[in-house]
Coordinates of C-alpha atoms in Angstrom, one line a residue:
Chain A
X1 CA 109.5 141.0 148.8
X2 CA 111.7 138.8 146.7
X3 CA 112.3 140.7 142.8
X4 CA 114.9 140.6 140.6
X5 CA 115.3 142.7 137.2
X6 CA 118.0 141.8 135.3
X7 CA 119.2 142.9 131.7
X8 CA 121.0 139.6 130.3
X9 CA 121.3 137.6 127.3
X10 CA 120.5 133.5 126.8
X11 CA 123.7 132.2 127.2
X12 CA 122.5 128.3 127.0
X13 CA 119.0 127.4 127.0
X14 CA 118.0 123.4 127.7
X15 CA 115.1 121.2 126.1
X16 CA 111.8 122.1 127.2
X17 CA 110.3 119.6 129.6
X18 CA 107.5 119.4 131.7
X19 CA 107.2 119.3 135.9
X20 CA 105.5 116.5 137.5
X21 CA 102.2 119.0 137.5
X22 CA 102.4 118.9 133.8
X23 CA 104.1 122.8 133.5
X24 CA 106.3 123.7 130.8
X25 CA 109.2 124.1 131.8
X26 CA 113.1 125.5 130.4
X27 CA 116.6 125.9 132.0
X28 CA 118.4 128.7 130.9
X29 CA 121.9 130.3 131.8
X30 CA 121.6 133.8 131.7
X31 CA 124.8 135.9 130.9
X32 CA 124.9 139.8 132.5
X33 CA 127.7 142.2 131.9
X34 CA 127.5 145.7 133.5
X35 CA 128.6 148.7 135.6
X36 CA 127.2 149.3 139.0
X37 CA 127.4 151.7 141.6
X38 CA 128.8 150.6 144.7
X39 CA 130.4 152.5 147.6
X40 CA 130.5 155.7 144.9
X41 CA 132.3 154.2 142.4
X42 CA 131.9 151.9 139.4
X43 CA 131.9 148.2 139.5
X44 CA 131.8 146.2 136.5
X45 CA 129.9 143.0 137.2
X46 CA 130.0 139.6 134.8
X47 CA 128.5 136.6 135.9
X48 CA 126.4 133.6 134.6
X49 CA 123.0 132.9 136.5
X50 CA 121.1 129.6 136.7
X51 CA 117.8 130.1 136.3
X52 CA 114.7 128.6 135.2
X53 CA 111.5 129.6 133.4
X54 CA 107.7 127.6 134.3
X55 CA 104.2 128.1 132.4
X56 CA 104.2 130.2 129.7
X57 CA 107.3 132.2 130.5
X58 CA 108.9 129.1 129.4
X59 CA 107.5 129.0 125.5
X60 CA 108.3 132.6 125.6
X61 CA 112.0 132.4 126.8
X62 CA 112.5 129.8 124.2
X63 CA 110.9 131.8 121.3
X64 CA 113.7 134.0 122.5
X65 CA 116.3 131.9 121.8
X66 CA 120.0 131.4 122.5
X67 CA 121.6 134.8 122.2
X68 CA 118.2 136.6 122.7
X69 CA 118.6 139.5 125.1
X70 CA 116.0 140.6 127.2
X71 CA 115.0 142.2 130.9
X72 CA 113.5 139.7 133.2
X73 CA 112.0 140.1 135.7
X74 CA 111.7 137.6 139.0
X75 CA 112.4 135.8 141.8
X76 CA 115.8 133.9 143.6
X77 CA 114.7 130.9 145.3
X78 CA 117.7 127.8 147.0
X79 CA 118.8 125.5 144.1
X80 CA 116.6 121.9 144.6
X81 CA 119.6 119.8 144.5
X82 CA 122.4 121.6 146.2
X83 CA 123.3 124.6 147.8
X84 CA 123.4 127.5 145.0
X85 CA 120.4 130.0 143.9
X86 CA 118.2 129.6 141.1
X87 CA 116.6 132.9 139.1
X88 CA 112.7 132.1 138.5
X89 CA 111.1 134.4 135.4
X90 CA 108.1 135.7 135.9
X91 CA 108.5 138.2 133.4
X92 CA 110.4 139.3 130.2
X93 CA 110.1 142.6 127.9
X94 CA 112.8 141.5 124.4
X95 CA 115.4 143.9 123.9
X96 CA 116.6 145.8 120.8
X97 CA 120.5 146.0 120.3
X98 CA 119.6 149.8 120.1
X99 CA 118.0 149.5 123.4
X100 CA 120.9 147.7 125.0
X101 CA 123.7 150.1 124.6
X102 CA 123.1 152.8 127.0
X103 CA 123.1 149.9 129.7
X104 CA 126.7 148.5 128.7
X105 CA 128.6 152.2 129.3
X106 CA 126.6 153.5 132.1
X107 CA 128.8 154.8 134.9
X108 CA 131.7 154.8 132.5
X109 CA 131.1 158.2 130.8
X110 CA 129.5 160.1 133.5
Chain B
X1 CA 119.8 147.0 134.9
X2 CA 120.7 144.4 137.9
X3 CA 118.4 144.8 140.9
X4 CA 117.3 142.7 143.7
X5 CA 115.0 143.7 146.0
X6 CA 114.4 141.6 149.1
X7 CA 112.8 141.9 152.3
X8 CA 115.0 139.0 154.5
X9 CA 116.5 138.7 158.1
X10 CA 119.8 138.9 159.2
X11 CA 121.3 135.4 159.8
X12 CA 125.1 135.7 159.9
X13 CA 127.4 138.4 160.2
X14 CA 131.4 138.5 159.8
X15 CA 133.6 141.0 161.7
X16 CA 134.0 144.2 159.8
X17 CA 136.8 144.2 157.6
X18 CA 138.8 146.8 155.2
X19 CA 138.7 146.3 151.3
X20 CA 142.3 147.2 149.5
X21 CA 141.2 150.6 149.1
X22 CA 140.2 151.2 153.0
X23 CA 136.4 150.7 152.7
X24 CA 134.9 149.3 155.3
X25 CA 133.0 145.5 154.5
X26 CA 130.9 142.9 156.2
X27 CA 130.3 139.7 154.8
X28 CA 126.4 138.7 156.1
X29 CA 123.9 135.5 155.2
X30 CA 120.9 136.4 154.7
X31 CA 117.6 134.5 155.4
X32 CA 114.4 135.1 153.6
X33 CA 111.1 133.2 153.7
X34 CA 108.0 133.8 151.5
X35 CA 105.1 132.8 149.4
X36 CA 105.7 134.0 145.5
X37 CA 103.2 133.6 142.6
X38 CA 105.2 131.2 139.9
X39 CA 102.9 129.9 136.7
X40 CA 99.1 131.3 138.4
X41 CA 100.1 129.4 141.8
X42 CA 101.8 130.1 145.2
X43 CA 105.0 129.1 145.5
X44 CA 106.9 129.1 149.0
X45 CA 110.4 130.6 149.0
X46 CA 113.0 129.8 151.5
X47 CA 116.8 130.4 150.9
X48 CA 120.0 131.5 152.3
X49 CA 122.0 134.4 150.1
X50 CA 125.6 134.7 150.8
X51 CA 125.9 138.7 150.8
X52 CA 128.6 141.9 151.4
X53 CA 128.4 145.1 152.3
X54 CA 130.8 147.8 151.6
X55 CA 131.6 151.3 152.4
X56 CA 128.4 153.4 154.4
X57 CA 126.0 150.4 153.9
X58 CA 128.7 147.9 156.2
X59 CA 128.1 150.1 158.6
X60 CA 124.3 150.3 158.8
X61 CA 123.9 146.1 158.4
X62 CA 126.5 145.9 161.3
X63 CA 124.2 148.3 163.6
X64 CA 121.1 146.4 162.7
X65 CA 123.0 143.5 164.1
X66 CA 122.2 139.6 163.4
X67 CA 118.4 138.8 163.7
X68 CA 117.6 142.5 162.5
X69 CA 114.8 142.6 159.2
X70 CA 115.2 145.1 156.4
X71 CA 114.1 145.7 152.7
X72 CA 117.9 145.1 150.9
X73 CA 118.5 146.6 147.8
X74 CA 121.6 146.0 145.7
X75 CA 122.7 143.9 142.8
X76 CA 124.2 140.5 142.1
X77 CA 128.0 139.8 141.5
X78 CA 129.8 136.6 140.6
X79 CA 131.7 135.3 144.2
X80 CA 135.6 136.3 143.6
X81 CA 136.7 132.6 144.5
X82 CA 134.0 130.0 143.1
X83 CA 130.9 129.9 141.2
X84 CA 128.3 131.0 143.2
X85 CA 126.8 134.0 143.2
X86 CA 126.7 137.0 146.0
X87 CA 124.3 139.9 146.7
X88 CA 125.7 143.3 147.1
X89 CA 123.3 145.5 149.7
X90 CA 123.8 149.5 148.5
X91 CA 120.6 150.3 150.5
X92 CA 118.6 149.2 153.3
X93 CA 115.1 149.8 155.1
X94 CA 115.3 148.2 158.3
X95 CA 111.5 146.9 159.1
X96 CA 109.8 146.8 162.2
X97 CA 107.8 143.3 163.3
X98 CA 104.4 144.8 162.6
X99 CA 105.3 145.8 158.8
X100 CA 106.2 142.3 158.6
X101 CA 103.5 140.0 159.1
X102 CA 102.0 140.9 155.3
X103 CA 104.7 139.4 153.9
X104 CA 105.1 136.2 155.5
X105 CA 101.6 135.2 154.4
X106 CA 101.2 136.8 151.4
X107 CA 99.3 134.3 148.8
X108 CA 98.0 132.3 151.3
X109 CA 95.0 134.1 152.9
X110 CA 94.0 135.0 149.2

C-alpha cells in the first residue's frame, strides 16, 4: 500500500512531453496549505510537492490548469535523478472554491 | 485533506528525543518496496521517506524497533531545515510476515 490524497492547487505546471514509451506526460508543483492533527493539537502544514502526472491524468491535470485546485489521488515514488520524492497522479476529482473552504479552517474552529 | 497511507519497513531509527513542548519524537527512514498500477501498467516502487513521530505514536515506532513492518498513516510536512519533504506517522498497524507477501507481488501474478 503506497496512496496519497492530497487537496492542493497547480502551483506551476511544465510543457507536456512524452516518455520514451510514447506516454503523455506533465510536471507539476503542487501547492497544499492546511491544518492537521498531530499529537492532539493542530498543525498547520505548507509545502510544495513535485510531482508528476502520465497517460491521461496528464491531459487532464493540464485542462486543469495553473491555479486549478483539485484532490488527487496517488502514489510517492524516489525522485529519478536525485534523492527527493516525486507525487504520481493516478487520480483527480476538480474542486469548487465552495468546496475548498471547510478544508482551509478545519481544526481551527473546533 | 493530506493522507498517506503506506505499508513500508522500518529502516533507521534515531534516539527518542523531546520536542519544545515535552512531547516525545523519533526521527525514522522508512523503506518501502512495491508494484503500483501508473497509466494501465505495473510500475515498481522502491524509495526511502525521511519520517517523525511525535507524542504516543514515537512511542509505538520505537517498540516495533528497526526492521519492524506496519501500515503508516499520517500526512506530509515540508522538512523545517531544507526542501525536502517528511512523513508524519499519527497511526500505525504493525503487520505480521504472512499479511505481507500480497503486497510485495501485487501486479505481477495478475
Amino acid at each position: 500500500m503506497n496512496q496519497l490524497l492530497l487537496l492542493a492547487q497547480i502551483q506551476e505546471l511544465g510543457l507536456l512531453r512524452y516518455t520514451p514509451a510514447g506516454l503523455p506526460a506533465l510536471d507539476i508543483v503542487l501547492k497544499h496549505d492546511s491544518t492537521v492533527q498531530e499529537a492532539g493539537g493542530p498543525r498547520k502544514v505548507s509545502m510544495e510537492l513535485k510531482t508528476v502526472a502520465i497517460g491521461e491524468t496528464a491531459k487532464r491535470v493540464q485542462a486543469l490548469g495553473v491555479g486549478g485546485h483539485a484532490r488527487f489521488g496517488g502514489f510517492l515514488a524516489a525522485q529519478r535523478n536525485g534523492r527527493g520524492i516525486i507525487f504520481h497522479i493516478t487520480e483527480l476529482t476538480a474542486q469548487e472554491a465552495a468546496t475548498r473552504a471547510p478544508e482551509s479552517v478545519s481544526g481551527l474552529k473546533s
